[in-house]
Amino acid sequence: MELISPGLIAALLIVAIGVLIVAKGLVIVRQSEVMVIERLGSFNRVLESGINIIVPFIDQPRAITMIRYRKMGDDYHAITSNETRIDRRETVMDFPGQPVVTTDNVTVNINGALYYQIIDPKRAVYEVENMSQAVEVLAKTTLRSVVGKMELDKLFESRAEVNNEIQAAMEEAASKWGVKISRVEVQDIAMPEEVESAMRLQMAAERKRRATVTEAEGEKAAAIAMAQGQRESAILNAQGDKESAILRAQGEQESIKLVLGALGDGEEHKRTVVGYLLGQSYIKALPTMAQEGERVFVPYESSALLGSMGMFREMAGSPEDALSQAGERRGLAGGLLGASARE
């Protein structure tokens, strides 16, 4: 059996060391990740995604400390890790709720979420000792500062305003650490039970007030519409009465003209016709007067009018006969009898 020569062993050893050196010097960085490389303790370069070659045992990656929260039930547990590969994607930090006192001295518990992205890995490693913790503390203090200047009602109405103000306040400080604050979201706002009960009562009272105001406005609009309808109806009725009275007066005028034309234009005939017409008016009014009571008082002037009507009948038998005779002489019998019958 032949022994392996020392030269072969040395060669194999050199090859193994070379392979190990090459394997240690070949670094593959995945997409959206970077590595901060230090050479003998000082910053050397940042490895981007792809295949990179470093000097083994001389170039070493610098780790960054990251804090993440994991929710277990109602509690959040912080998990700290040292990572040599820095993720440049947008990261969300869902930190636990923080007690905040508003301007009207109400203590609320606010749970928020922070979205940030590492833009400059070198600054994130060298400019701050613990980047994720610094961002978290900055978010909490800024949240207390912004919410502490608002009342409770304003806080519920202006969540977007609170988010924008917190983001604007954090951008300047975070930019020094090579971090970009994408957005801040206020998720939950928990209040004490007594404050929540008072807000429910206030909300119920406000809804009742709105319902009462709406009902009152509806009644007002209905009353206005009814009044306008009554006004328009009264105007139309008045116009109708006016036109009816004009037509009735015109008819009476034409009837008087026909009667006077039939009897003649003498003063005695005129007085007889006027007395007859007034007597007819009294006679038409008597039934209405009788309906209003058991006794009917006939005015003194009615006796004279009734006497005029009797005289009219003695002179011509009856007004209808006189009109008929005069109409036959003048060829107006049909028209006069119709006008007299209407009267």
CSV table of C-alpha atoms in Angstrom, one decimal:
chain,number,residue,atom,x,y,z
A,1,MET,CA,0.0,0.0,0.0
A,2,GLU,CA,1.4,3.3,-1.1
A,3,LEU,CA,1.4,6.2,1.3
A,4,ILE,CA,0.1,9.6,0.3
A,5,SER,CA,3.0,12.0,-0.2
A,6,PRO,CA,3.2,15.1,2.0
A,7,GLY,CA,3.3,17.2,-1.1
A,8,LEU,CA,-0.1,15.9,-2.2
A,9,ILE,CA,-1.6,16.5,1.2
A,10,ALA,CA,-0.3,20.1,1.2
A,11,ALA,CA,-1.7,20.7,-2.2
A,12,LEU,CA,-5.1,19.3,-1.2
A,13,LEU,CA,-5.0,21.5,1.9
A,14,ILE,CA,-4.2,24.6,-0.2
A,15,VAL,CA,-7.0,23.8,-2.6
A,16,ALA,CA,-9.5,23.4,0.3
A,17,ILE,CA,-8.4,26.7,1.9
A,18,GLY,CA,-8.8,28.4,-1.5
A,19,VAL,CA,-12.2,27.0,-1.9
A,20,LEU,CA,-13.2,28.1,1.6
A,21,ILE,CA,-11.8,31.6,0.9
A,22,VAL,CA,-13.7,31.9,-2.3
A,23,ALA,CA,-16.9,30.6,-0.7
A,24,LYS,CA,-16.5,33.1,2.2
A,25,GLY,CA,-15.7,35.9,-0.2
A,26,LEU,CA,-18.7,35.3,-2.5
A,27,VAL,CA,-21.8,37.1,-1.1
A,28,ILE,CA,-25.2,36.9,-2.8
A,29,VAL,CA,-27.5,39.7,-1.8
A,30,ARG,CA,-31.2,39.3,-2.6
A,31,GLN,CA,-33.4,41.9,-4.3
A,32,SER,CA,-34.5,44.9,-2.1
A,33,GLU,CA,-31.7,44.0,0.4
A,34,VAL,CA,-28.3,45.6,1.1
A,35,MET,CA,-25.4,44.9,3.3
A,36,VAL,CA,-23.1,47.4,5.0
A,37,ILE,CA,-19.5,46.1,4.9
A,38,GLU,CA,-16.7,47.2,7.3
A,39,ARG,CA,-13.0,46.5,6.6
A,40,LEU,CA,-11.0,46.2,9.7
A,41,GLY,CA,-13.7,48.0,11.7
A,42,SER,CA,-14.3,51.0,9.4
A,43,PHE,CA,-17.0,51.5,6.8
A,44,ASN,CA,-16.0,50.2,3.4
A,45,ARG,CA,-19.0,50.0,1.1
A,46,VAL,CA,-22.6,49.0,0.7
A,47,LEU,CA,-23.3,45.7,-1.2
A,48,GLU,CA,-26.3,46.0,-3.5
A,49,SER,CA,-28.4,43.1,-4.8
A,50,GLY,CA,-26.6,40.5,-6.9
A,51,ILE,CA,-23.3,38.7,-6.6
A,52,ASN,CA,-20.6,40.6,-4.6
A,53,ILE,CA,-17.0,39.6,-3.6
A,54,ILE,CA,-15.5,40.6,-0.3
A,55,VAL,CA,-12.2,39.8,1.4
A,56,PRO,CA,-12.9,37.0,3.9
A,57,PHE,CA,-12.0,37.6,7.5
A,58,ILE,CA,-11.1,41.2,6.7
A,59,ASP,CA,-14.5,42.5,5.4
A,60,GLN,CA,-17.3,41.9,7.8
A,61,PRO,CA,-21.0,42.9,7.5
A,62,ARG,CA,-22.3,45.4,10.1
A,63,ALA,CA,-25.5,44.3,11.7
A,64,ILE,CA,-28.4,46.6,12.4
A,65,THR,CA,-30.8,46.2,15.4
A,66,MET,CA,-34.5,45.9,14.6
A,67,ILE,CA,-37.4,45.8,17.0
A,68,ARG,CA,-40.7,44.2,15.9
A,69,TYR,CA,-43.9,43.7,17.8
A,70,ARG,CA,-45.9,40.5,17.9
A,71,LYS,CA,-49.5,40.7,19.2
A,72,MET,CA,-50.5,37.8,21.5
A,73,GLY,CA,-54.0,38.2,22.7
A,74,ASP,CA,-54.5,41.8,23.9
A,75,ASP,CA,-50.8,42.3,24.6
A,76,TYR,CA,-47.8,43.3,22.3
A,77,HIS,CA,-44.5,41.6,22.8
A,78,ALA,CA,-41.3,43.2,21.5
A,79,ILE,CA,-38.9,41.0,19.5
A,80,THR,CA,-35.3,42.3,19.0
A,81,SER,CA,-33.0,41.0,16.4
A,82,ASN,CA,-29.6,41.9,14.9
A,83,GLU,CA,-29.7,41.6,11.1
A,84,THR,CA,-26.8,41.9,8.7
A,85,ARG,CA,-29.1,42.2,5.7
A,86,ILE,CA,-30.9,45.5,5.7
A,87,ASP,CA,-34.4,45.4,4.1
A,88,ARG,CA,-35.1,48.5,2.0
A,89,ARG,CA,-38.7,47.8,1.5
A,90,GLU,CA,-41.4,49.7,3.3
A,91,THR,CA,-41.9,48.4,6.8
A,92,VAL,CA,-44.8,48.7,9.1
A,93,MET,CA,-44.4,49.1,12.9
A,94,ASP,CA,-47.6,48.4,14.8
A,95,PHE,CA,-46.6,49.7,18.2
A,96,PRO,CA,-48.8,49.3,21.4
A,97,GLY,CA,-51.4,51.8,22.5
A,98,GLN,CA,-50.2,54.9,24.3
A,99,PRO,CA,-52.1,57.0,26.9
A,100,VAL,CA,-52.5,60.5,25.7
A,101,VAL,CA,-54.2,63.5,27.5
A,102,THR,CA,-56.2,65.8,25.4
A,103,THR,CA,-56.7,69.5,25.9
A,104,ASP,CA,-60.0,68.9,27.7
A,105,ASN,CA,-58.2,66.6,30.2
A,106,VAL,CA,-59.5,63.3,28.9
A,107,THR,CA,-57.0,60.4,28.9
A,108,VAL,CA,-57.4,58.2,25.8
A,109,ASN,CA,-55.4,55.2,24.7
A,110,ILE,CA,-54.3,55.5,21.1
A,111,ASN,CA,-52.9,52.6,19.0
A,112,GLY,CA,-51.0,53.6,15.9
A,113,ALA,CA,-49.2,52.1,12.9
A,114,LEU,CA,-46.1,53.6,11.4
A,115,TYR,CA,-44.9,53.0,7.8
A,116,TYR,CA,-41.2,53.7,7.2
A,117,GLN,CA,-38.5,52.8,4.7
A,118,ILE,CA,-34.7,52.8,5.0
A,119,ILE,CA,-33.3,55.0,2.2
A,120,ASP,CA,-29.7,55.4,3.3
A,121,PRO,CA,-28.4,52.1,5.0
A,122,LYS,CA,-25.1,53.8,6.0
A,123,ARG,CA,-26.9,56.5,8.0
A,124,ALA,CA,-29.3,54.0,9.5
A,125,VAL,CA,-26.4,52.0,10.9
A,126,TYR,CA,-23.9,54.8,11.9
A,127,GLU,CA,-26.1,57.9,12.7
A,128,VAL,CA,-28.3,56.2,15.3
A,129,GLU,CA,-27.6,53.4,17.8
A,130,ASN,CA,-30.9,51.6,17.4
A,131,MET,CA,-32.8,52.9,14.4
A,132,SER,CA,-36.1,51.1,14.9
A,133,GLN,CA,-36.3,52.0,18.6
A,134,ALA,CA,-35.5,55.7,17.8
A,135,VAL,CA,-38.3,55.8,15.1
A,136,GLU,CA,-40.8,54.2,17.6
A,137,VAL,CA,-40.0,56.6,20.4
A,138,LEU,CA,-40.1,59.6,18.0
A,139,ALA,CA,-43.6,58.4,16.8
A,140,LYS,CA,-44.9,58.1,20.3
A,141,THR,CA,-43.6,61.5,21.5
A,142,THR,CA,-44.9,63.2,18.4
A,143,LEU,CA,-48.3,61.5,18.8
A,144,ARG,CA,-48.5,62.8,22.4
A,145,SER,CA,-47.5,66.3,21.3
A,146,VAL,CA,-50.0,66.5,18.5
A,147,VAL,CA,-53.0,64.9,20.2
A,148,GLY,CA,-52.3,66.9,23.4
A,149,LYS,CA,-53.2,70.1,21.5
A,150,MET,CA,-56.6,68.9,20.5
A,151,GLU,CA,-60.0,68.3,22.2
A,152,LEU,CA,-61.5,64.9,22.2
A,153,ASP,CA,-64.3,65.7,19.7
A,154,LYS,CA,-61.7,67.4,17.4
A,155,LEU,CA,-59.6,64.2,17.6
A,156,PHE,CA,-62.3,62.0,16.3
A,157,GLU,CA,-63.2,64.5,13.5
A,158,SER,CA,-59.6,65.1,12.3
A,159,ARG,CA,-57.8,61.8,12.2
A,160,ALA,CA,-56.4,62.5,8.7
A,161,GLU,CA,-55.1,65.9,10.0
A,162,VAL,CA,-53.5,64.2,13.0
A,163,ASN,CA,-51.8,61.6,10.7
A,164,ASN,CA,-50.4,64.3,8.4
A,165,GLU,CA,-49.2,66.4,11.3
A,166,ILE,CA,-47.4,63.5,12.9
A,167,GLN,CA,-45.8,62.5,9.6
A,168,ALA,CA,-44.6,66.1,8.9
A,169,ALA,CA,-43.1,66.4,12.5
A,170,MET,CA,-41.2,63.1,12.1
A,171,GLU,CA,-39.8,63.6,8.6
A,172,GLU,CA,-37.0,66.1,9.6
A,173,ALA,CA,-35.6,64.0,12.5
A,174,ALA,CA,-36.0,60.7,10.6
A,175,SER,CA,-34.2,62.0,7.5
A,176,LYS,CA,-31.0,62.3,9.5
A,177,TRP,CA,-31.1,58.6,10.1
A,178,GLY,CA,-31.6,57.8,6.5
A,179,VAL,CA,-35.2,56.8,7.1
A,180,LYS,CA,-38.3,58.0,5.2
A,181,ILE,CA,-41.6,58.2,7.0
A,182,SER,CA,-44.2,57.1,4.5
A,183,ARG,CA,-47.3,57.6,6.6
A,184,VAL,CA,-48.7,57.4,10.1
A,185,GLU,CA,-52.1,55.9,10.9
A,186,VAL,CA,-54.1,56.3,14.1
A,187,GLN,CA,-55.9,53.0,14.4
A,188,ASP,CA,-57.9,52.8,17.6
A,189,ILE,CA,-58.9,55.4,20.2
A,190,ALA,CA,-60.0,53.9,23.5
A,191,MET,CA,-61.8,56.1,26.0
A,192,PRO,CA,-62.8,55.6,29.7
A,193,GLU,CA,-66.2,54.1,30.1
A,194,GLU,CA,-67.7,57.2,31.8
A,195,VAL,CA,-66.6,59.4,28.9
A,196,GLU,CA,-67.9,56.9,26.4
A,197,SER,CA,-71.3,56.8,28.2
A,198,ALA,CA,-71.5,60.6,28.2
A,199,MET,CA,-70.7,60.8,24.5
A,200,ARG,CA,-73.5,58.3,23.8
A,201,LEU,CA,-76.0,60.4,25.7
A,202,GLN,CA,-74.8,63.5,23.9
A,203,MET,CA,-75.2,61.8,20.6
A,204,ALA,CA,-78.7,60.7,21.4
A,205,ALA,CA,-79.6,64.2,22.6
A,206,GLU,CA,-78.2,65.7,19.4
A,207,ARG,CA,-80.1,63.3,17.2
A,208,LYS,CA,-83.3,64.1,19.1
A,209,ARG,CA,-82.7,67.8,18.6
A,210,ARG,CA,-82.1,67.3,14.9
A,211,ALA,CA,-85.3,65.3,14.6
A,212,THR,CA,-87.3,68.1,16.5
A,213,VAL,CA,-85.8,70.8,14.3
A,214,THR,CA,-86.6,68.8,11.1
A,215,GLU,CA,-90.2,68.2,12.3
A,216,ALA,CA,-90.6,71.9,13.2
A,217,GLU,CA,-89.3,72.9,9.8
A,218,GLY,CA,-91.7,70.5,8.1
A,219,GLU,CA,-94.6,71.9,10.0
A,220,LYS,CA,-93.5,75.4,9.2
A,221,ALA,CA,-93.3,74.6,5.5
A,222,ALA,CA,-96.7,72.9,5.6
A,223,ALA,CA,-98.3,75.9,7.3
A,224,ILE,CA,-96.8,78.3,4.8
A,225,ALA,CA,-98.0,76.1,1.9
A,226,MET,CA,-101.5,76.0,3.4
A,227,ALA,CA,-101.6,79.7,4.0
A,228,GLN,CA,-100.5,80.3,0.4
A,229,GLY,CA,-103.2,78.0,-0.8
A,230,GLN,CA,-105.9,79.7,1.3
A,231,ARG,CA,-104.7,83.1,0.0
A,232,GLU,CA,-104.8,82.0,-3.6
A,233,SER,CA,-108.2,80.4,-3.1
A,234,ALA,CA,-109.5,83.6,-1.5
A,235,ILE,CA,-108.2,85.6,-4.4
A,236,LEU,CA,-109.8,83.3,-6.9
A,237,ASN,CA,-113.1,83.3,-5.0
A,238,ALA,CA,-113.1,87.1,-4.8
A,239,GLN,CA,-112.4,87.4,-8.5
A,240,GLY,CA,-115.3,85.0,-9.1
A,241,ASP,CA,-117.6,86.9,-6.9
A,242,LYS,CA,-116.6,90.1,-8.6
A,243,GLU,CA,-117.2,88.8,-12.1
A,244,SER,CA,-120.5,87.2,-10.9
A,245,ALA,CA,-121.7,90.5,-9.4
A,246,ILE,CA,-120.8,92.4,-12.6
A,247,LEU,CA,-122.7,89.9,-14.7
A,248,ARG,CA,-125.6,89.9,-12.4
A,249,ALA,CA,-125.7,93.7,-12.4
A,250,GLN,CA,-125.5,93.8,-16.2
A,251,GLY,CA,-128.4,91.3,-16.3
A,252,GLU,CA,-130.5,93.4,-14.0
A,253,GLN,CA,-129.6,96.5,-16.0
A,254,GLU,CA,-130.7,94.9,-19.2
A,255,SER,CA,-133.9,93.6,-17.5
A,256,ILE,CA,-134.8,97.1,-16.2
A,257,LYS,CA,-134.2,98.5,-19.7
A,258,LEU,CA,-136.5,95.9,-21.2
A,259,VAL,CA,-139.3,96.5,-18.6
A,260,LEU,CA,-139.0,100.3,-19.0
A,261,GLY,CA,-139.1,99.9,-22.8
A,262,ALA,CA,-142.2,97.8,-22.5
A,263,LEU,CA,-144.1,100.1,-20.1
A,264,GLY,CA,-142.8,103.5,-21.3
A,265,ASP,CA,-140.2,106.1,-20.2
A,266,GLY,CA,-142.5,108.1,-17.9
A,267,GLU,CA,-141.5,109.0,-14.4
A,268,GLU,CA,-144.5,107.2,-12.9
A,269,HIS,CA,-143.7,104.0,-14.8
A,270,LYS,CA,-140.1,104.3,-13.6
A,271,ARG,CA,-141.1,104.5,-10.0
A,272,THR,CA,-143.5,101.6,-10.4
A,273,VAL,CA,-140.7,99.4,-11.9
A,274,VAL,CA,-138.2,100.4,-9.2
A,275,GLY,CA,-140.8,99.6,-6.5
A,276,TYR,CA,-141.6,96.3,-8.1
A,277,LEU,CA,-137.9,95.3,-8.2
A,278,LEU,CA,-137.3,96.3,-4.6
A,279,GLY,CA,-140.4,94.4,-3.5
A,280,GLN,CA,-139.1,91.3,-5.3
A,281,SER,CA,-135.9,91.6,-3.4
A,282,TYR,CA,-137.7,91.8,0.0
A,283,ILE,CA,-139.8,88.8,-0.9
A,284,LYS,CA,-136.8,86.8,-1.9
A,285,ALA,CA,-135.1,87.7,1.5
A,286,LEU,CA,-138.1,86.7,3.6
A,287,PRO,CA,-137.4,82.9,3.6
A,288,THR,CA,-133.8,83.5,4.7
A,289,MET,CA,-134.9,85.8,7.4
A,290,ALA,CA,-137.5,83.3,8.6
A,291,GLN,CA,-134.9,80.5,8.9
A,292,GLU,CA,-132.8,82.5,11.4
A,293,GLY,CA,-135.6,82.7,14.0
A,294,GLU,CA,-139.2,82.1,14.8
A,295,ARG,CA,-140.3,85.8,14.3
A,296,VAL,CA,-139.9,87.9,11.1
A,297,PHE,CA,-139.8,91.7,11.4
A,298,VAL,CA,-140.8,93.3,8.1
A,299,PRO,CA,-139.4,96.9,7.7
A,300,TYR,CA,-141.8,99.8,7.5
A,301,GLU,CA,-140.7,100.6,3.9
A,302,SER,CA,-141.9,97.2,2.7
A,303,SER,CA,-145.6,98.3,2.9
A,304,ALA,CA,-144.9,101.0,0.4
A,305,LEU,CA,-143.0,98.7,-1.8
A,306,LEU,CA,-145.8,96.1,-1.7
A,307,GLY,CA,-148.3,98.8,-2.5
A,308,SER,CA,-146.2,99.7,-5.5
A,309,MET,CA,-146.4,96.1,-6.6
A,310,GLY,CA,-150.2,96.1,-6.1
A,311,MET,CA,-150.5,99.3,-8.2
A,312,PHE,CA,-148.3,97.7,-10.9
A,313,ARG,CA,-150.7,94.7,-11.0
A,314,GLU,CA,-153.8,97.0,-11.1
A,315,MET,CA,-152.4,99.0,-14.0
A,316,ALA,CA,-151.3,96.0,-16.1
A,317,GLY,CA,-152.9,93.0,-14.4
A,318,SER,CA,-149.4,91.6,-13.7
A,319,PRO,CA,-145.9,92.5,-14.7
A,320,GLU,CA,-145.8,89.5,-16.9
A,321,ASP,CA,-149.0,90.5,-18.7
A,322,ALA,CA,-147.8,94.0,-19.2
A,323,LEU,CA,-144.6,92.8,-20.6
A,324,SER,CA,-146.4,90.3,-22.9
A,325,GLN,CA,-148.7,93.0,-24.3
A,326,ALA,CA,-145.9,95.4,-24.9
A,327,GLY,CA,-143.8,92.7,-26.4
A,328,GLU,CA,-146.6,91.8,-28.9
A,329,ARG,CA,-146.8,95.4,-30.0
A,330,ARG,CA,-143.0,95.7,-30.5
A,331,GLY,CA,-142.2,92.1,-31.5
A,332,LEU,CA,-140.2,91.4,-28.3
A,333,ALA,CA,-142.5,89.1,-26.5
A,334,GLY,CA,-140.1,86.1,-26.3
A,335,GLY,CA,-137.1,88.1,-25.1
A,336,LEU,CA,-139.0,90.2,-22.5
A,337,LEU,CA,-140.8,87.3,-21.0
A,338,GLY,CA,-137.5,85.4,-20.7
A,339,ALA,CA,-135.8,88.4,-19.0
A,340,SER,CA,-138.8,89.0,-16.7
A,341,ALA,CA,-139.0,85.2,-15.8
A,342,ARG,CA,-135.3,85.3,-14.8
A,343,GLU,CA,-135.9,88.3,-12.6
